Coordinates of C-alpha atoms and ligand atoms in Angstrom, one line a residue:
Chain N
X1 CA 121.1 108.4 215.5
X2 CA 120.8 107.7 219.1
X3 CA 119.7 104.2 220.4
X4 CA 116.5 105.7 221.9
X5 CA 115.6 107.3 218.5
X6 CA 116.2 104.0 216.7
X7 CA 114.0 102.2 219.1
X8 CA 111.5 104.7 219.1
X9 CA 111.6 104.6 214.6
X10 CA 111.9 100.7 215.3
X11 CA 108.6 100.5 217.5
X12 CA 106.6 102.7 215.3
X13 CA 107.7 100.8 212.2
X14 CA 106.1 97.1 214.1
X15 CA 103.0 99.1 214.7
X16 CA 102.8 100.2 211.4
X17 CA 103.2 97.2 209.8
X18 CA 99.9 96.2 209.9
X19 CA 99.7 93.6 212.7
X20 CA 95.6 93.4 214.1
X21 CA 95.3 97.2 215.6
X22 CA 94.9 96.4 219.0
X23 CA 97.8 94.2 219.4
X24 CA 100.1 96.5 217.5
X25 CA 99.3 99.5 220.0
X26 CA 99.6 97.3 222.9
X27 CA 103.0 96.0 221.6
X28 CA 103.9 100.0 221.3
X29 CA 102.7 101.0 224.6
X30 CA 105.0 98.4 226.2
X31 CA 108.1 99.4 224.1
X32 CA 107.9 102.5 225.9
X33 CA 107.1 102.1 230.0
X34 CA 105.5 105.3 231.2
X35 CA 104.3 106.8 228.1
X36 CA 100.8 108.7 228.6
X37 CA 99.8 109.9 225.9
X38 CA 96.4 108.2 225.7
X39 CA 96.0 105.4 223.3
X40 CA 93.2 106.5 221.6
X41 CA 95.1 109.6 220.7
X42 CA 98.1 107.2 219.2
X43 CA 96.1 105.3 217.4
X44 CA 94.5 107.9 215.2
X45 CA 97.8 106.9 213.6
X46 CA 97.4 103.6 212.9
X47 CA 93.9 104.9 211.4
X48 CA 95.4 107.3 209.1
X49 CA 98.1 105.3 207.6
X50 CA 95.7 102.3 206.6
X51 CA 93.3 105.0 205.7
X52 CA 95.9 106.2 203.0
X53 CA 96.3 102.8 201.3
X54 CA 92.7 102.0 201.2
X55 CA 91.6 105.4 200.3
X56 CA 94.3 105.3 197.4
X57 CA 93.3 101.7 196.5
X58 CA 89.5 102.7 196.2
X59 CA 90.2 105.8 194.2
X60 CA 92.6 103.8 191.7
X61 CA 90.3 100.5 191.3
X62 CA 86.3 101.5 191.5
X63 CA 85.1 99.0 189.6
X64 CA 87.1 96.2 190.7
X65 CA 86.1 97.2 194.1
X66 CA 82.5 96.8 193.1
X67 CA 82.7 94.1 191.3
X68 CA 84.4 92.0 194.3
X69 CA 81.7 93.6 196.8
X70 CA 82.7 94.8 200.1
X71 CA 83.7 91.8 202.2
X72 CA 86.5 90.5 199.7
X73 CA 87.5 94.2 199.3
X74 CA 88.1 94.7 202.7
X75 CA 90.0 91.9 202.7
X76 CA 91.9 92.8 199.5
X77 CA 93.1 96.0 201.2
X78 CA 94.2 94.4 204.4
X79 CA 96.3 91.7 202.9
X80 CA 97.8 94.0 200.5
X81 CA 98.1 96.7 202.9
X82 CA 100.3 94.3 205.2
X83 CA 102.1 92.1 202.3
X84 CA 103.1 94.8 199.8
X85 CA 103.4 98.6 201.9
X86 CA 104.1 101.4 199.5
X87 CA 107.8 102.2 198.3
X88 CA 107.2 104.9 196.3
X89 CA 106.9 108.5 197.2
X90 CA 103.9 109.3 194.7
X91 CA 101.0 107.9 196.4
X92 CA 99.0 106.3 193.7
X93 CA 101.8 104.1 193.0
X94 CA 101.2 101.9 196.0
X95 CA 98.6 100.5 193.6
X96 CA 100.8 99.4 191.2
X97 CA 101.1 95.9 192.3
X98 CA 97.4 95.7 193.5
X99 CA 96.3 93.5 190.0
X100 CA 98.7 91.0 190.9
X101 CA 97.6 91.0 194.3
X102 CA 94.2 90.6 193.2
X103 CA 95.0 87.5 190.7
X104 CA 96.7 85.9 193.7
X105 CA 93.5 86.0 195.5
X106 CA 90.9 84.9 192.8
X107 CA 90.5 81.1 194.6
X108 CA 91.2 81.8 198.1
X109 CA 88.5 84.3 197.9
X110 CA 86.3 83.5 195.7
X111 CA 86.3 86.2 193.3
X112 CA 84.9 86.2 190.0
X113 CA 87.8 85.0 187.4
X114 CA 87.5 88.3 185.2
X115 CA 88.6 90.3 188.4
X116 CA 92.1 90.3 187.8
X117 CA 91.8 91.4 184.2
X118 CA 89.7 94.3 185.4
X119 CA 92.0 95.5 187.9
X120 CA 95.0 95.5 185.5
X121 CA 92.6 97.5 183.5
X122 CA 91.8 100.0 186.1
X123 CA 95.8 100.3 186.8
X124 CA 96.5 100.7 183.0
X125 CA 94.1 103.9 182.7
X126 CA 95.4 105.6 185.5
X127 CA 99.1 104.4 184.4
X128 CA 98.5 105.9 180.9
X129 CA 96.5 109.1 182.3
X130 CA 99.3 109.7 184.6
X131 CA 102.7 108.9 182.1
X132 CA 105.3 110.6 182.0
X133 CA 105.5 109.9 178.1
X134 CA 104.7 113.3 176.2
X135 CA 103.6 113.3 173.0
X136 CA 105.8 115.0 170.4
X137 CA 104.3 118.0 168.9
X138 CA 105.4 118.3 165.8
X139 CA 106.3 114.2 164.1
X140 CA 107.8 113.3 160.7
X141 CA 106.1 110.7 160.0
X142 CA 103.4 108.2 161.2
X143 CA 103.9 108.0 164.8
X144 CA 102.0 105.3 167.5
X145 CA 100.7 107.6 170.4
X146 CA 104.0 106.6 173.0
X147 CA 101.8 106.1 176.2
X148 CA 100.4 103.2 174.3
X149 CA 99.4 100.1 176.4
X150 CA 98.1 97.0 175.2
X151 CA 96.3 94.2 177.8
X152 CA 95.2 91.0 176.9
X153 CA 92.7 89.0 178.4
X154 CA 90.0 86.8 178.0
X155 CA 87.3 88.9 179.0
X156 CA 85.7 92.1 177.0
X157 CA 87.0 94.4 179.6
X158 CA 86.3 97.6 177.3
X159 CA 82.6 97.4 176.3
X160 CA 82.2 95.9 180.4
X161 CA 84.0 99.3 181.4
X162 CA 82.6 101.3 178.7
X163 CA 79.0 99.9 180.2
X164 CA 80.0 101.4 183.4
X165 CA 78.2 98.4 185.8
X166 CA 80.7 96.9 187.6
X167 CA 77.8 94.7 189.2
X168 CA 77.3 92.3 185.8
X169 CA 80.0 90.5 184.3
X170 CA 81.6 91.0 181.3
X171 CA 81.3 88.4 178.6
X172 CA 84.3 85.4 178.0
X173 CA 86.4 85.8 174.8
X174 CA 90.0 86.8 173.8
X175 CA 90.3 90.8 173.6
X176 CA 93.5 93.0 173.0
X177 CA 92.7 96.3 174.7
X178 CA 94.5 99.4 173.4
X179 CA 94.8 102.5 175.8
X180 CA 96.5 105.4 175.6
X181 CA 96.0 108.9 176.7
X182 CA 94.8 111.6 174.0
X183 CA 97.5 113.9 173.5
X184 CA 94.9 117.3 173.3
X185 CA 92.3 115.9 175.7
X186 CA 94.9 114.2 178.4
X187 CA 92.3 111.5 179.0
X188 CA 92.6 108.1 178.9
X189 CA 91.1 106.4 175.4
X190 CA 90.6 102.8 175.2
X191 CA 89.1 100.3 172.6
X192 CA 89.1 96.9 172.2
X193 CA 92.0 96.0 169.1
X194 CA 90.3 95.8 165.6
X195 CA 92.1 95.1 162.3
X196 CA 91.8 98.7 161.1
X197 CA 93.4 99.8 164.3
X198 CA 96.4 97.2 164.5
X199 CA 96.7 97.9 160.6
X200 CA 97.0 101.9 161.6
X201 CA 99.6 100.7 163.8
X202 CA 101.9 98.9 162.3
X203 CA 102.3 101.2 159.4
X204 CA 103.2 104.1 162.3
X205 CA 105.6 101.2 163.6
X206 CA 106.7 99.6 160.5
X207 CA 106.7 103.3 158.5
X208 CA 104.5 101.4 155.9
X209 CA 102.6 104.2 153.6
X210 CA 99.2 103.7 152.8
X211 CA 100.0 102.9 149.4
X212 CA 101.8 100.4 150.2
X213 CA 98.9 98.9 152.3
X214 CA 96.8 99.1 149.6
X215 CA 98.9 97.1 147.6
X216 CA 99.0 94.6 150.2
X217 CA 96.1 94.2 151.4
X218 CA 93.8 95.0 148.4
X219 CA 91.9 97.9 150.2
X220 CA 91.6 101.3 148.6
X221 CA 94.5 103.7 149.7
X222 CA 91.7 106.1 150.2
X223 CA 90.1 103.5 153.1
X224 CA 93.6 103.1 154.2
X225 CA 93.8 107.1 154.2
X226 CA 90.6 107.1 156.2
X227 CA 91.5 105.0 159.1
X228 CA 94.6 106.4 159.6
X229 CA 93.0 109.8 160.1
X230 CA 90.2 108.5 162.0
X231 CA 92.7 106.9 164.7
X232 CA 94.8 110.1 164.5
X233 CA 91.9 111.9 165.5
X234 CA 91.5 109.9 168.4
X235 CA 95.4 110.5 169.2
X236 CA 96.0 106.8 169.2
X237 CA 98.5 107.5 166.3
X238 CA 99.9 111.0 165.9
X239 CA 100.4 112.7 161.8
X240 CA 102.9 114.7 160.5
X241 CA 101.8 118.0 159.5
X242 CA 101.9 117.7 155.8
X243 CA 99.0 115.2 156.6
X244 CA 96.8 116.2 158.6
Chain H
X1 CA 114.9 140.8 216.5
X2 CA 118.0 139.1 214.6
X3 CA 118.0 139.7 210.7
X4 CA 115.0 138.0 209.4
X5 CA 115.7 134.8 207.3
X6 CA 113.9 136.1 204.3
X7 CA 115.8 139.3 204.6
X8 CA 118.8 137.5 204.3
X9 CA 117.6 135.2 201.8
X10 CA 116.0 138.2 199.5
X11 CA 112.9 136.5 199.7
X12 CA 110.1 138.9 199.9
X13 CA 106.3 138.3 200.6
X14 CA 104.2 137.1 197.6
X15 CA 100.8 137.7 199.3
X16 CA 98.3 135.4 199.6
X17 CA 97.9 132.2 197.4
X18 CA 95.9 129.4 196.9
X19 CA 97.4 125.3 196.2
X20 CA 96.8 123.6 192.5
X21 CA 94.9 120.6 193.8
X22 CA 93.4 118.4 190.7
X23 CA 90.2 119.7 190.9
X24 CA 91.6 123.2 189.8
X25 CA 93.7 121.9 187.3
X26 CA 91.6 123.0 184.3
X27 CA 90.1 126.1 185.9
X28 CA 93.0 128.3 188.4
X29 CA 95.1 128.8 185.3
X30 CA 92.5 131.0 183.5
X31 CA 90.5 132.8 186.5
X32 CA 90.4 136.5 186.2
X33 CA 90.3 137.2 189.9
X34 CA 93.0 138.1 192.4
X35 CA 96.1 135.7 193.2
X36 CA 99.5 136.1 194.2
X37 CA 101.2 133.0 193.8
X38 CA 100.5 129.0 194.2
X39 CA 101.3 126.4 196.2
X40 CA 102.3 122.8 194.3
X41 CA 102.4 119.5 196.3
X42 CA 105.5 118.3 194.4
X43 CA 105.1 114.7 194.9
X44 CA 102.2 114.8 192.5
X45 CA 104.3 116.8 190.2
X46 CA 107.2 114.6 190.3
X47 CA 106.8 111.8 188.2
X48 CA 103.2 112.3 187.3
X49 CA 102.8 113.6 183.3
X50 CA 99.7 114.8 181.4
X51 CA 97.2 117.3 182.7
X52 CA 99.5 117.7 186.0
X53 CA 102.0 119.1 183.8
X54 CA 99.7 121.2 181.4
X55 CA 98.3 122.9 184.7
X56 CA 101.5 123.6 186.5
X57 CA 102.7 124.7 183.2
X58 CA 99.6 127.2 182.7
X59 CA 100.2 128.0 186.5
X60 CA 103.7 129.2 186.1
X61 CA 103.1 131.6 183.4
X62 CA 100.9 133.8 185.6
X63 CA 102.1 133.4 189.2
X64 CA 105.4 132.5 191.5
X65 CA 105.2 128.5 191.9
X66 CA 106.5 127.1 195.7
X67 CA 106.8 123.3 196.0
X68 CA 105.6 122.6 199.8
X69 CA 106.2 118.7 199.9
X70 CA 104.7 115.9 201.9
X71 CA 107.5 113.0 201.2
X72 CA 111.2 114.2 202.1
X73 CA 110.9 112.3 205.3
X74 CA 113.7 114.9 207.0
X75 CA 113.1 113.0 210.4
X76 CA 112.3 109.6 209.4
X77 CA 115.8 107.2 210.3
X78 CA 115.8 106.1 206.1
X79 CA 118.1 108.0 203.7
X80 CA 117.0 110.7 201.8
X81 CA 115.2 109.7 199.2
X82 CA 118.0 110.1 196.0
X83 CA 115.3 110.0 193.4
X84 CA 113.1 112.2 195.1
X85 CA 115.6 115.0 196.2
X86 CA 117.0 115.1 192.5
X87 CA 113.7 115.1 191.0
X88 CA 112.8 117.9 193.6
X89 CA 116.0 120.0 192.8
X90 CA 114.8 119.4 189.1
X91 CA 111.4 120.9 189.8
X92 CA 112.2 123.7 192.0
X93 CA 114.8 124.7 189.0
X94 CA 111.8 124.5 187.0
X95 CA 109.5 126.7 188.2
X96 CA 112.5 128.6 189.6
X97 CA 110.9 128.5 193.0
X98 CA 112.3 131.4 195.5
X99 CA 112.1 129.0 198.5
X100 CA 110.6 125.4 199.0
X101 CA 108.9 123.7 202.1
X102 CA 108.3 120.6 203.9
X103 CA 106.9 119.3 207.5
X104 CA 109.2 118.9 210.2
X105 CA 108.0 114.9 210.7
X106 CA 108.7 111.7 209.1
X107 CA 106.9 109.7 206.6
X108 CA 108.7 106.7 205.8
X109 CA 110.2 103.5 208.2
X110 CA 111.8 100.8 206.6
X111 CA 111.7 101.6 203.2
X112 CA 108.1 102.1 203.4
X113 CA 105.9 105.1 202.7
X114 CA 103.2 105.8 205.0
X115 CA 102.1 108.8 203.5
X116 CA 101.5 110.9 206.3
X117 CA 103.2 113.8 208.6
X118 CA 104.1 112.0 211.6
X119 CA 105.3 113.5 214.9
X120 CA 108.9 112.9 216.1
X121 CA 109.8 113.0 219.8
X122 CA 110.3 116.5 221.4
X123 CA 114.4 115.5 221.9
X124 CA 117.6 116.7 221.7
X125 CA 118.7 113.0 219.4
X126 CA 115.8 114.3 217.4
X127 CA 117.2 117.6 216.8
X128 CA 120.4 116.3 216.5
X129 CA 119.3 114.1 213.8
X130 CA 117.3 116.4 211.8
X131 CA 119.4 119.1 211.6
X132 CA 122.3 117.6 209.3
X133 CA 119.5 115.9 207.2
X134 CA 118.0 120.0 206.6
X135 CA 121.3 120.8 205.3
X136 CA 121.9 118.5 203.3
X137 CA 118.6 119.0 201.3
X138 CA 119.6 122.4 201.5
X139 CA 123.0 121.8 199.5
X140 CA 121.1 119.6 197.6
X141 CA 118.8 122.1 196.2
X142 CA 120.8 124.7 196.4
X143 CA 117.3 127.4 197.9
X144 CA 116.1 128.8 200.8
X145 CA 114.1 126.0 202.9
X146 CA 111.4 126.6 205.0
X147 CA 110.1 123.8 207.8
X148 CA 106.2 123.7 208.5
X149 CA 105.7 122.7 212.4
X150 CA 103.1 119.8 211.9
X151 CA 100.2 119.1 214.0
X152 CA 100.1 116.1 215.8
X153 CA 97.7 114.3 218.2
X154 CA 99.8 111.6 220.1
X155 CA 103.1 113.5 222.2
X156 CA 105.3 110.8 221.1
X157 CA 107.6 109.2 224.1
X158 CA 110.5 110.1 225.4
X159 CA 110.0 114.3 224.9
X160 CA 112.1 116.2 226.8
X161 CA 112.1 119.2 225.0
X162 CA 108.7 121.9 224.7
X163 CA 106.9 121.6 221.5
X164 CA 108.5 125.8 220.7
X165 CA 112.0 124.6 222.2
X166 CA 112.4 121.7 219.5
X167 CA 111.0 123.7 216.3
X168 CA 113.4 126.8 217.5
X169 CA 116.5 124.6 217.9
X170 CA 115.9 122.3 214.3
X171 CA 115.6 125.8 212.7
X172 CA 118.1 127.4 214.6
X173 CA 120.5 124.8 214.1
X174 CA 119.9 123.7 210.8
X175 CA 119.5 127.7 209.7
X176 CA 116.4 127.3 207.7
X177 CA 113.2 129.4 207.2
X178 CA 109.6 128.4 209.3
X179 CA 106.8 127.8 207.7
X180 CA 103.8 128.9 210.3
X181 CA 100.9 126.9 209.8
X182 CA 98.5 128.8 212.2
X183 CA 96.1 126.6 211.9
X184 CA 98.4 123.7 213.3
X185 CA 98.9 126.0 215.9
X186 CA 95.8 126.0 217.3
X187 CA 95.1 122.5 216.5
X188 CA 97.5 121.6 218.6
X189 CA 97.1 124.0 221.5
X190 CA 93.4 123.5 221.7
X191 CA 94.4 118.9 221.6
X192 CA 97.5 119.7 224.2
X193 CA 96.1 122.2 226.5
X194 CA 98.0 125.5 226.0
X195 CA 98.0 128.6 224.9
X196 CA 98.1 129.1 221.1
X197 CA 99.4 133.0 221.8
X198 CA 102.0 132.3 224.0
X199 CA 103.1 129.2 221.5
X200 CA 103.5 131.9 218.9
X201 CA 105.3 134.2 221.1
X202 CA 107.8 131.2 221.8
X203 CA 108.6 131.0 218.2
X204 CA 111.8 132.4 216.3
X205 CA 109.3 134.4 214.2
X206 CA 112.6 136.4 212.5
X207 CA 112.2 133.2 210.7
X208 CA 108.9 132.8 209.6
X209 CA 108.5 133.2 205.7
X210 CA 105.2 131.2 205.1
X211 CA 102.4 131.3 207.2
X212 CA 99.6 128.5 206.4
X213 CA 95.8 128.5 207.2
X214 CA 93.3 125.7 206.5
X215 CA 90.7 124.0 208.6
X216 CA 89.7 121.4 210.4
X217 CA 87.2 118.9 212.0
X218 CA 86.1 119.0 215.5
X219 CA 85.4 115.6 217.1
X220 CA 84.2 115.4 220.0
X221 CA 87.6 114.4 222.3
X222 CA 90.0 116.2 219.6
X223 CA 90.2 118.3 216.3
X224 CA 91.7 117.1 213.6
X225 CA 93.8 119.4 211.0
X226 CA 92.0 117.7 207.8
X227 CA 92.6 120.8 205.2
X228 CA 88.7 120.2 204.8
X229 CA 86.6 123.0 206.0
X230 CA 87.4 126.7 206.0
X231 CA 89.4 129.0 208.1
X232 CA 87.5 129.0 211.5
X233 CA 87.5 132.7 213.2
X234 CA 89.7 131.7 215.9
X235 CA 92.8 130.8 212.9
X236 CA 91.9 134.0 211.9
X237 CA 92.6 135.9 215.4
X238 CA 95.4 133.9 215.9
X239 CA 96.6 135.1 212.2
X240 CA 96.5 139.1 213.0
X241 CA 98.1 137.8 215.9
X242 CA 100.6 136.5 214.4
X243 CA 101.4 138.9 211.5
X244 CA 101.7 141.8 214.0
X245 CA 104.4 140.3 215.2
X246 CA 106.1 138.8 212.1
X247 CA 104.5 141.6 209.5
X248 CA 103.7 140.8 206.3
X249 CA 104.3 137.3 205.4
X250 CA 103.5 135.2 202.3
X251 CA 100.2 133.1 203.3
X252 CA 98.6 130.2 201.7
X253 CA 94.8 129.4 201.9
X254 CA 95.2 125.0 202.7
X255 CA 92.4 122.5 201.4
X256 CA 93.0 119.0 200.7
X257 CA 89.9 117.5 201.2
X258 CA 86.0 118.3 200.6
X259 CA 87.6 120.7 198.0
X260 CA 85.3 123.8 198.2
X261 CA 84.3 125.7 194.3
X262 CA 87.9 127.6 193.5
X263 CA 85.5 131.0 194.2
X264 CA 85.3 129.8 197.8
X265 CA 88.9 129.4 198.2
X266 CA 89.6 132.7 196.6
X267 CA 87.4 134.4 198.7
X268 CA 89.3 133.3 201.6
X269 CA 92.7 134.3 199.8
X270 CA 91.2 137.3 199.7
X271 CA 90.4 137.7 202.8
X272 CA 93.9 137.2 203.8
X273 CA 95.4 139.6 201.5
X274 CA 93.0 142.1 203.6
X275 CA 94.4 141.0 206.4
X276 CA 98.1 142.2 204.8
X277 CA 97.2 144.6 203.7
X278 CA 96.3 146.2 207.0
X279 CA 99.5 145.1 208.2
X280 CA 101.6 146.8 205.3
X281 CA 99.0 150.0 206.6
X282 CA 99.9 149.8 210.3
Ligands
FE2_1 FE1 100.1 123.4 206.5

């Protein structure tokens, strides 16, 4: 590469990097005496790229976006846009480190403390919708779904998300969110942990029959039986043939 | 004319297709009506599982699959990508694509990914340092190639070299196909000031494989190429322009944003495998 290409890369990487738009372009424009393209032209640029990381950001985190209201967001995006740029190729991966970013921010901006949670939320369904996991067809045995993700927090972040208004806030208390993405339907599921579910789940884990939960536990094998189809319905475990 | 790329390449026209964008992921694979082939973004193919793969699955069992990327970066100063160009290779394999694309631009400075096509200097260092990058993705991949001339707004500084002058000598040079987006074409004559016939008539056309048409948004002071509106009747002049002089070539119907019902964007497919067809008649 030439030296004038490498300045040239070199200039357009400082303006890209986020520095107030106006200085940026001026900073460009006097890398380069005599350019005349107009400036308004150039920075449709500028525009575009930040465009890219908010629109991405607002597509990925909805309701965290709401719930923070527009002032913090904007300055969520900016911060984030200038402290962590996007490595990857794929797009929506830029958002991957946007929950920590968020739980950074919680004091300096003021946000409400179940924010954070609800962003690593927001990034877990997409995560799970978007895995490259697949789902064997055919299993020999009790199997947990493999795009399986389990949050904890201290909020209920499923029934606030399965309310769908990001305005109120969700009630305090300690809540082990399961997700995972239905291996017919390709959508995200979620529900907050129960006992039957965890139960369901550590006999796919363990191999543990139902029998042998009944035993343990005192339940009927036929309740055991129950769940165990009821949560393979939902793909959050996947059967073997013989019993489905 | 020199032997056409394709015709070296055995690559013959496909006709006129339409991209698999996510809103068409459930419903392109089972329409009834007509379609020659498809276009994939591969970077949402790449590392992306689940209903992306179902519908490029469902996709490739009816109709010829081309990857036309956003994120190879060919003139950016950063490596190529490893990851990405194996994963690519991987995918093209897949669908056993006859030729693959990209924009002749960079996307990426530092490491970073600023997802979007972004002009290069008209310049001989520019050619100079694209071309070696164009065969190496080529060796890499081991298919034909095809470069998309991008539009841009902004001339970046230092150009030396026409806007025609720099496409022909990266393609020359490098030996790869063009993809033609006619639409970028007349984005860019209409925001520069020239003529969108005589821009064509500039081109190595012997190389055109892919021609590309979309629309765009008129602001007041510029138009921008948004993939967001349809085909405008002057694309479509500058189209049979264009295909009288390179014939028959495969042509893809571009939207990207305010995504249209999948009927609309047939109906303009359609209307472009008219416009073929009266070429293949001539
Ligand atoms: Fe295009």
């Amino acid at each position: 590469m030439t030296p004038e290409l490498k300045h040239f890369f070199d200039s357009m990487g400082a303006y890209f990097e986020g520095v107030p738009e106006g200085v940026g372009l001026e900073r460009l424009y006097a890398a380069h005496p005599g350019w005349q393209t107009p400036r308004t032209r150039t920075a449709l640029y500028g525009g575009f790229v930040r465009g890219h990381v908010r629109g991405a950001l607002e597509k990925l985190f909805p309701l965290s976006r709401h719930a923070v209201g527009e002032a913090a967001w904007d300055a969520l995006v900016e911060e984030y846009t200038r402290t962590r740029p996007a490595r990857h190729y794929e797009i929506n991966r830029l958002g991957e480190a946007f929950p920590a970013h968020v739980a950074d921010r919680v004091e300096a901006l003021g946000l409400a403390p179940h924010v954070p949670a609800l962003a690593r939320f927001e990034w877990a369904d997409f995560a799970v919708f978007a895995s490259e996991e697949v789902a064997p067809e055919v299993v020999e045995r009790l199997t947990a779904n493999p795009t399986l993700t389990v949050l904890e927090h201290a909020f209920r972040i499923c029934a606030h998300v399965r309310a769908g208004d990001a305005r109120k806030v969700p009630d305090a208390g300690e809540e082990l969110a399961l997700l995972w993405r239905h291996p017919g339907q390709l959508a995200t599921f979620y529900m907050e942990a129960t006992p039957s579910a965890l139960l369901v789940l550590k006999m796919a884990v363990e191999g543990l029959t139902a029998e042998h939960v009944a035993a343990a536990t005192g339940m009927s094998e036929a309740q055991v039986r129950a769940d165990v189809v009821r949560f393979a319905r939902d793909g959050l475990v996947l059967l073997p043939p013989e019993s489905k | 004319m020199p032997a056409s790329y394709a015709h070296r390449h055995g690559l013959r026209a496909l006709g006129a297709g339409i991209g698999l964008r996510r809103d068409f992921y459930e419903a392109l694979p089972r329409t009834e009506r007509a379609l020659d082939w498809v276009e994939i973004i591969p970077e949402n193919f790449l590392t992306l599982g689940g209903r992306t793969q179902r519908a490029l699955d469902a996709c490739r069992e009816r109709w010829s699959v081309l990857p036309h990327g956003v994120g190879l970066n060919i003139g950016g100063p950063d490596a190529l990508d490893e990851d990405y160009v194996s994963r690519l290779s991987a995918l093209v394999r897949r669908v056993d694509a006859p030729f693959f694309s990209d924009h002749l631009c960079y996307s990426r400075l530092g490491g970073v990914h600023l997802h979007d096509l972004l002009p290069l200097p008209f310049t001989e260092a520019a050619v100079e340092h694209v071309v070696p990058r164009v065969r190496e993705v080529m060796a890499r991949v081991g298919r034909p190639f095809l470069l998309e001339n991008p539009s841009y707004y902004a001339k970046m500084p230092g150009g030396t070299l026409a806007e025609a002058d720099f496409l022909r000598h990266v393609v020359e040079q490098a030996d790869c196909g063009l993809l033609l987006d006619v639409n970028n074409v007349y984005v860019n004559a209409m925001n520069h000031g020239y003529d969108a016939r005589a821009f064509v008539d500039a081109l190595p056309l012997e190389r055109v494989v892919q021609i590309h048409l979309a629309g765009h948004e008129v602001r007041p002071d510029v138009l921008i190429d948004t993939h967001g509106a349809s085909v405008c009747d002057e694309v479509w002049a500058l189209y049979r322009y264009t295909i009288a002089r390179t014939g028959a070539v495969s042509t893809l119907i571009e939207w990207d944003q305010d995504i249209p019902s999948l009927d609309a964007v047939l109906d303009e497919a359609d209307r472009a495998r008219g416009v073929l067809r009266e070429e293949l008649r001539r």
